[in-house]
Every structure is written in C-alpha cells, then in structure tokens.
Short mmCIF file of C-alpha atoms in Angstrom, two decimals:
data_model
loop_
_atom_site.label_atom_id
_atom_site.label_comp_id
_atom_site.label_asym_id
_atom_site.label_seq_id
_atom_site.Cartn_x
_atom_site.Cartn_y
_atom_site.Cartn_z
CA UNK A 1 0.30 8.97 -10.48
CA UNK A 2 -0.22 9.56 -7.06
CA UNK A 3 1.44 8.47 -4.27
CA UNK A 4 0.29 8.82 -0.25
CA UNK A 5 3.44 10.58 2.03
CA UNK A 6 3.62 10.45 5.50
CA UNK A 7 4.41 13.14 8.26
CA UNK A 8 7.66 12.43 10.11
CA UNK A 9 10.69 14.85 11.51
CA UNK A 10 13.35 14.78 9.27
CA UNK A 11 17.00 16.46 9.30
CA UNK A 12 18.20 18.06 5.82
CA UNK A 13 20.69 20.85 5.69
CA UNK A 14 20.19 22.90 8.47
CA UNK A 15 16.65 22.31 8.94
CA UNK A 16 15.48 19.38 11.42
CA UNK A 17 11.36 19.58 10.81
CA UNK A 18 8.34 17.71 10.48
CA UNK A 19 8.47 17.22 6.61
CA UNK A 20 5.98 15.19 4.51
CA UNK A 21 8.68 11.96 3.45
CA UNK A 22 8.17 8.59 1.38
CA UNK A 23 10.96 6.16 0.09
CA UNK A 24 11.97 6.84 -2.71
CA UNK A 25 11.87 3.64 -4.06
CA UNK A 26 8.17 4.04 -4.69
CA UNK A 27 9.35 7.61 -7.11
CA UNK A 28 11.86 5.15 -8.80
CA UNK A 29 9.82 2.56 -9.70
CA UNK A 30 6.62 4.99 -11.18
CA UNK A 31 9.66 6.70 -13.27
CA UNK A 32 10.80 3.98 -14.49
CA UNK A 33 7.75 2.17 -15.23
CA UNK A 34 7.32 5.48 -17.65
CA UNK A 35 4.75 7.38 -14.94
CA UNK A 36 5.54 10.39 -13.32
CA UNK A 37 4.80 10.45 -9.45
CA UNK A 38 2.91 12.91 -7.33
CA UNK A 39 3.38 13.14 -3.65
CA UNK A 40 0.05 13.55 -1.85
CA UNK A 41 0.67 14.30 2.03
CA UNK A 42 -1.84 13.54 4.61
CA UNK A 43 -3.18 17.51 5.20
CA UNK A 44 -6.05 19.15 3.17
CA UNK A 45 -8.93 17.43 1.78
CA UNK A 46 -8.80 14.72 -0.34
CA UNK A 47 -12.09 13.99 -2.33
CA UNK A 48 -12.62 13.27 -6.04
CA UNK A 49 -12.53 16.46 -6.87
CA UNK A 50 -9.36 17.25 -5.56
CA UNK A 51 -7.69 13.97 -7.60
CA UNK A 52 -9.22 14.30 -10.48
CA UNK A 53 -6.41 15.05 -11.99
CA UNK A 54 -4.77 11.88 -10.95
CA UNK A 55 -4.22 8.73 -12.98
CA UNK A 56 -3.59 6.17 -11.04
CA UNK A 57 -3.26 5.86 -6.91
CA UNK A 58 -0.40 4.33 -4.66
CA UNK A 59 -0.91 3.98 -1.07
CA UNK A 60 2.20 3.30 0.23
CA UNK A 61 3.34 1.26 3.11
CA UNK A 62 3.83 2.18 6.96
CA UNK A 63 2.76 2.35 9.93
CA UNK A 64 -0.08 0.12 11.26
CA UNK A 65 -3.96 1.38 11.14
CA UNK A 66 -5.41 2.53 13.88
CA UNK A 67 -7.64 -0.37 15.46
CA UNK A 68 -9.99 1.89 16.53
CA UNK A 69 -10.88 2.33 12.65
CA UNK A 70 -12.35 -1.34 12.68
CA UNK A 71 -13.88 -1.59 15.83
CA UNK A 72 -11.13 -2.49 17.36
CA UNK A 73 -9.31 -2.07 21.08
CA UNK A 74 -5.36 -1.93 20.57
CA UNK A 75 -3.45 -4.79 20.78
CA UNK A 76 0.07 -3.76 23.44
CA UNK A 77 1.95 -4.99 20.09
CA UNK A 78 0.34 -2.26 17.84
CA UNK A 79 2.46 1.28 17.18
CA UNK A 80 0.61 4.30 17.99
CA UNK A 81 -2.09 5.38 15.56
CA UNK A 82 -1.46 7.71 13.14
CA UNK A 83 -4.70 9.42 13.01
CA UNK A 84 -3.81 12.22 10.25
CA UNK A 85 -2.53 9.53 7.56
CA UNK A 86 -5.36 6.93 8.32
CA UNK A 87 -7.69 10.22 7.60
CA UNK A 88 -6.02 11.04 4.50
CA UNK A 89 -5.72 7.74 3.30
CA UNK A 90 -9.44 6.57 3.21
CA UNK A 91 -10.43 9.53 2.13
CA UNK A 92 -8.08 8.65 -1.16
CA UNK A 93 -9.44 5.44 -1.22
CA UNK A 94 -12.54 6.32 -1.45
CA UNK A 95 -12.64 9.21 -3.96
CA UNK A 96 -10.10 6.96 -6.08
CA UNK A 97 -12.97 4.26 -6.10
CA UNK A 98 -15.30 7.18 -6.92
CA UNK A 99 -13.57 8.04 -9.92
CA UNK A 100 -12.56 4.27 -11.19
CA UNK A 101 -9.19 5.15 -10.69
CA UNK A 102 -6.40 2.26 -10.63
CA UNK A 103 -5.46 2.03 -7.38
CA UNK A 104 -2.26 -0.37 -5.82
CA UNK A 105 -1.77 -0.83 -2.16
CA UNK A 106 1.11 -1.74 -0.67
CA UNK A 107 1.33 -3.44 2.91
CA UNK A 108 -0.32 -0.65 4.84
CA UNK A 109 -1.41 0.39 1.65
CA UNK A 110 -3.66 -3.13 1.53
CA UNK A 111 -4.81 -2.92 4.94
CA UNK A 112 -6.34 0.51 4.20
CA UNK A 113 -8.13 -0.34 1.50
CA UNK A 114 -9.60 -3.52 3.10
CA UNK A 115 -10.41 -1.46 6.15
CA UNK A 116 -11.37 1.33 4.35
CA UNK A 117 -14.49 -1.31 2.55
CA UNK A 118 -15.51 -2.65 6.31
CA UNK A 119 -12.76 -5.32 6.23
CA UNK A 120 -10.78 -5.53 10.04
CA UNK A 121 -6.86 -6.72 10.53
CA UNK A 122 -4.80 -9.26 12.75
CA UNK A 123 -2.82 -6.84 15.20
CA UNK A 124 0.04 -8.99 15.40
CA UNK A 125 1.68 -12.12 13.74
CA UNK A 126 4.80 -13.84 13.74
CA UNK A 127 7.54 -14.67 10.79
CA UNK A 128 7.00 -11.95 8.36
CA UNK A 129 9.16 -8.87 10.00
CA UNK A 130 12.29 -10.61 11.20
CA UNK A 131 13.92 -7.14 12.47
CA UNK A 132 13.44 -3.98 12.26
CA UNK A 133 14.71 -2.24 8.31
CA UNK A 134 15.08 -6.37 7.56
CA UNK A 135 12.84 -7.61 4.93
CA UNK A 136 11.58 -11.42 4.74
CA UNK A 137 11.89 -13.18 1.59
CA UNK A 138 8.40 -14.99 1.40
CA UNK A 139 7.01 -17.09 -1.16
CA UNK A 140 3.79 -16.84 -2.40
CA UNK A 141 1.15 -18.51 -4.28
CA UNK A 142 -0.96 -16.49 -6.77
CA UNK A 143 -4.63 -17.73 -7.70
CA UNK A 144 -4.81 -18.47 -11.49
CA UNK A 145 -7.30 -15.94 -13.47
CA UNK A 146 -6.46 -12.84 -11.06
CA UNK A 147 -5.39 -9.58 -12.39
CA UNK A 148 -2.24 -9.85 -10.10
CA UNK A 149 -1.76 -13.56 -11.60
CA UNK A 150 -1.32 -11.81 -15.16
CA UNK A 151 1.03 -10.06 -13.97
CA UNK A 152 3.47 -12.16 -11.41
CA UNK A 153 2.29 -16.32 -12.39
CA UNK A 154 1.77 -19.39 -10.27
CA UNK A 155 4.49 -17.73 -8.02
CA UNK A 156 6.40 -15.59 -6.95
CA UNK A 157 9.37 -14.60 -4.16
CA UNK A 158 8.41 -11.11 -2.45
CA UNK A 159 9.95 -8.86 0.32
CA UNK A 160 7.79 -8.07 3.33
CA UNK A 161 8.10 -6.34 6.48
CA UNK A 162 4.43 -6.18 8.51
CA UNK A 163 3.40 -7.22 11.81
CA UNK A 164 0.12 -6.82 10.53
CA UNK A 165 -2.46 -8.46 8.19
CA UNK A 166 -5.85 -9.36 6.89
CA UNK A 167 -8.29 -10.83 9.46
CA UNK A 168 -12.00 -10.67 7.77
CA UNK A 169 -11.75 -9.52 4.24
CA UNK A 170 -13.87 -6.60 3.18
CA UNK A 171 -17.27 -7.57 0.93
CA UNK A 172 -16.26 -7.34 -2.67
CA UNK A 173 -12.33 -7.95 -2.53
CA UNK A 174 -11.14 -11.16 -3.40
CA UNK A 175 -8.38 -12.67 -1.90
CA UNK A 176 -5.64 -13.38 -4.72
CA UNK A 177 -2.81 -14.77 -3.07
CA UNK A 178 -1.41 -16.31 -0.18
CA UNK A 179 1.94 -17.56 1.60
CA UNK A 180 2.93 -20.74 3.23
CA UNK A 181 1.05 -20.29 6.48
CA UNK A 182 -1.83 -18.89 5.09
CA UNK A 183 -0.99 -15.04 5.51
CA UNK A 184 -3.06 -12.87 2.95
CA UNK A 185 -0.74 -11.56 0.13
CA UNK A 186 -2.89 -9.79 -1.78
CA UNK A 187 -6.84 -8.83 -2.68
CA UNK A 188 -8.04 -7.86 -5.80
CA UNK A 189 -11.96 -5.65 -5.68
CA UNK A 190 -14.21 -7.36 -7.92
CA UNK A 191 -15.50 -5.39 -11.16
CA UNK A 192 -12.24 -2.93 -11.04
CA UNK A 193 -9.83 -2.66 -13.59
CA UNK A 194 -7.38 -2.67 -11.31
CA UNK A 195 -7.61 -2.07 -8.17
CA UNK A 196 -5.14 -4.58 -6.31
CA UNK A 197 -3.57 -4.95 -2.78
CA UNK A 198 -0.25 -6.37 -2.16
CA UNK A 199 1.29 -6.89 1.66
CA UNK A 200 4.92 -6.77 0.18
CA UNK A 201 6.80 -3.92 -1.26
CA UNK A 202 7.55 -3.95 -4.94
CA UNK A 203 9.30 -0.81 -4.47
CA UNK A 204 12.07 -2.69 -2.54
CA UNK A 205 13.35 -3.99 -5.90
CA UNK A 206 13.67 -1.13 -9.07
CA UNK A 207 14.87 -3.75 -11.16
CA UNK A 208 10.72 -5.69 -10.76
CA UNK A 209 8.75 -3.12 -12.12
CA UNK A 210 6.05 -5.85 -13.06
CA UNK A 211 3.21 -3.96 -10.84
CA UNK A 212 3.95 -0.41 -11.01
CA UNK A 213 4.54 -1.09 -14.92
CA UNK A 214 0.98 -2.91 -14.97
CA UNK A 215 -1.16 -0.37 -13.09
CA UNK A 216 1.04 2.49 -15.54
CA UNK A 217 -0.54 0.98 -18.25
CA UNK A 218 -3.61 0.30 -16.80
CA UNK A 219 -3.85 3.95 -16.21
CA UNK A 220 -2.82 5.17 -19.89
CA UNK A 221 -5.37 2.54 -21.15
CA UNK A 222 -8.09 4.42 -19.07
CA UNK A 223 -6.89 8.10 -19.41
#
C-alpha cells in the first residue's frame, strides 16, 4: 500500500537534511491492519505505470493546497504552497483513479482529491484546529448507505486538525458525512470501490483500524 511522504529538514544522528518524512502512525496502522506500507515521496514521476505495482493508495495529511491549484488567490491565513507535494500528489490521484485503485485521503489527503476532480476549498475556518500539534475531538454524522457508513455507523467521534476544508465539491464525489456546523467530513467518488476522503486522521488512534483495515481488504478483494 502506498503512502504519499513529504519533504521536510529533519535531524537524525549526525545528519540534519532535507529527508522525505511521514508519521508513523499512518506505517502502524497499514501493519496492523495486515498491509505492508510503501513510502512514495514527492520527486520522480508518478503515473500508472509507475504504481502499478501498488494496491491500495494513502494520501496523507499536511500542509494546505496551494490555492492557486483551484483558481484561487491566497488567503493571508493560508501556509505557503508546497508546490512539489501538490505535484506529486495529483499526479497519484490521478493514475490511482486510472488503475481503479482503492484510494483513502486523509485531511489534506481529501482536499487533494476533491481538488484534484475540479472541486475548490475554504482557506480558513474556525473550531476544528484548536492549537498547533492539538487535535479536536469532533463528532460526526455519517449518511446511511455510504461505503464509509459500513464501516464507522450513524456516528462517530474523530480527531482533526485543519484550517482548511471543502468549499464546492468536485462532480462525481458525494459528500458522506458531516459535523455539527456543517464542515465536510468526508466524500465518497461515485462508481469506486473505494475510493473515500476523510478530513480527520485515523492514524491518530492505532487501536481504530476500522478504515485502513477496510480499504486493506478492499485491496486484497481486488488484487
């Protein structure tokens, strides 16, 4: 299963480099869902050929698309693009779609793939990042007859950290649930398997491995 990395300067041993880094909650929860995780960094070229050999597809979380990627000018609130991940990241998107891969995004992960299908963002709102490295506790309501409503219920408590979210929602995904003030929680594409977003992080808890076990077996189901 693959899993999108990011670029960031990081200090191990004596070395303090620019080093391709993700959480390794999201390696955790793939191993212990019984997958086996591959990192994919933002360099190369990512097409279908080049992921063929892939499974399944995690984008994970991080920081916030680059406005200009939806028509977009920059709200003062929004971080500085990060132009080589954005790249990357549709271009897994689009050759996991290619292939009918099962495909979860998480937070950033969501936005890209609704951006990714024409879909554009809210640049800032309130009450779902209370401090930086904090996570909100959010509830959220889950529409009956979804994939992602097989898998969580009526409800469910989730941990997010976004500034972020979905503003128009890209032609053919579905929105699938929702919190209390009407924040997107998560899209589903129409006629996929599986191909679901979420804007919380279910790696944030090892011991709820309800999505990363579902899109595991999704995956051996379609392997």
């Amino acid at each position: 299963m693959g899993i999108s990395t990011y670029l960031e300067r990081t200090r191990f041993g004596h070395w303090d480099v620019e080093a391709a880094v993700l959480y390794r909650g999201y390696l955790d929860c793939v191993v212990r869902a019984g997958g086996n995780p591959v990192m994919l960094p933002p360099v190369g070229t990512w097409t279908a050929q080049t992921i063929g050999f892939l499974d399944a597809l995690v984008i994970a979380g991080g920081a916030d698309v680059d406005p200009a990627t939806y028509g977009a000018e920059p709200d003062p609130r929004t971080g500085a693009p990060r132009r080589d991940r954005d790249e990357a990241e549709f271009a897994l998107v689009e050759a996991a779609l290619e292939l009918g891969l099962p495909v979860l995004g998480v937070c950033r992960g969501m936005q890209v793939l609704n951006v990714a299908l024409g879909g554009t963002l809210h640049q800032h709102i309130e009450g779902h990042n209370p401090a930086p490295g904090v996570f909100e506790h959010t509830s959220v309501d889950v529409t009956p007859g979804s994939r992602l409503h097989a898998v969580l219920g009526d409800h469910t408590t989730v941990q997010c950290h976004h500034h972020q979210s979905l503003d128009r929602v890209a032609d053919g995904l579905r929105v699938t649930a929702t919190a209390p003030d009407g924040t997107v929680e998560a899209v589903e594409l129409d006629g996929a398997r599986f191909v679901v977003g979420v804007q919380s992080h279910p790696e944030q808890d090892i011991e709820d491995l309800r999505l990363f076990q579902a899109l595991v077996d999704v995956s051996r189901r379609e392997a």
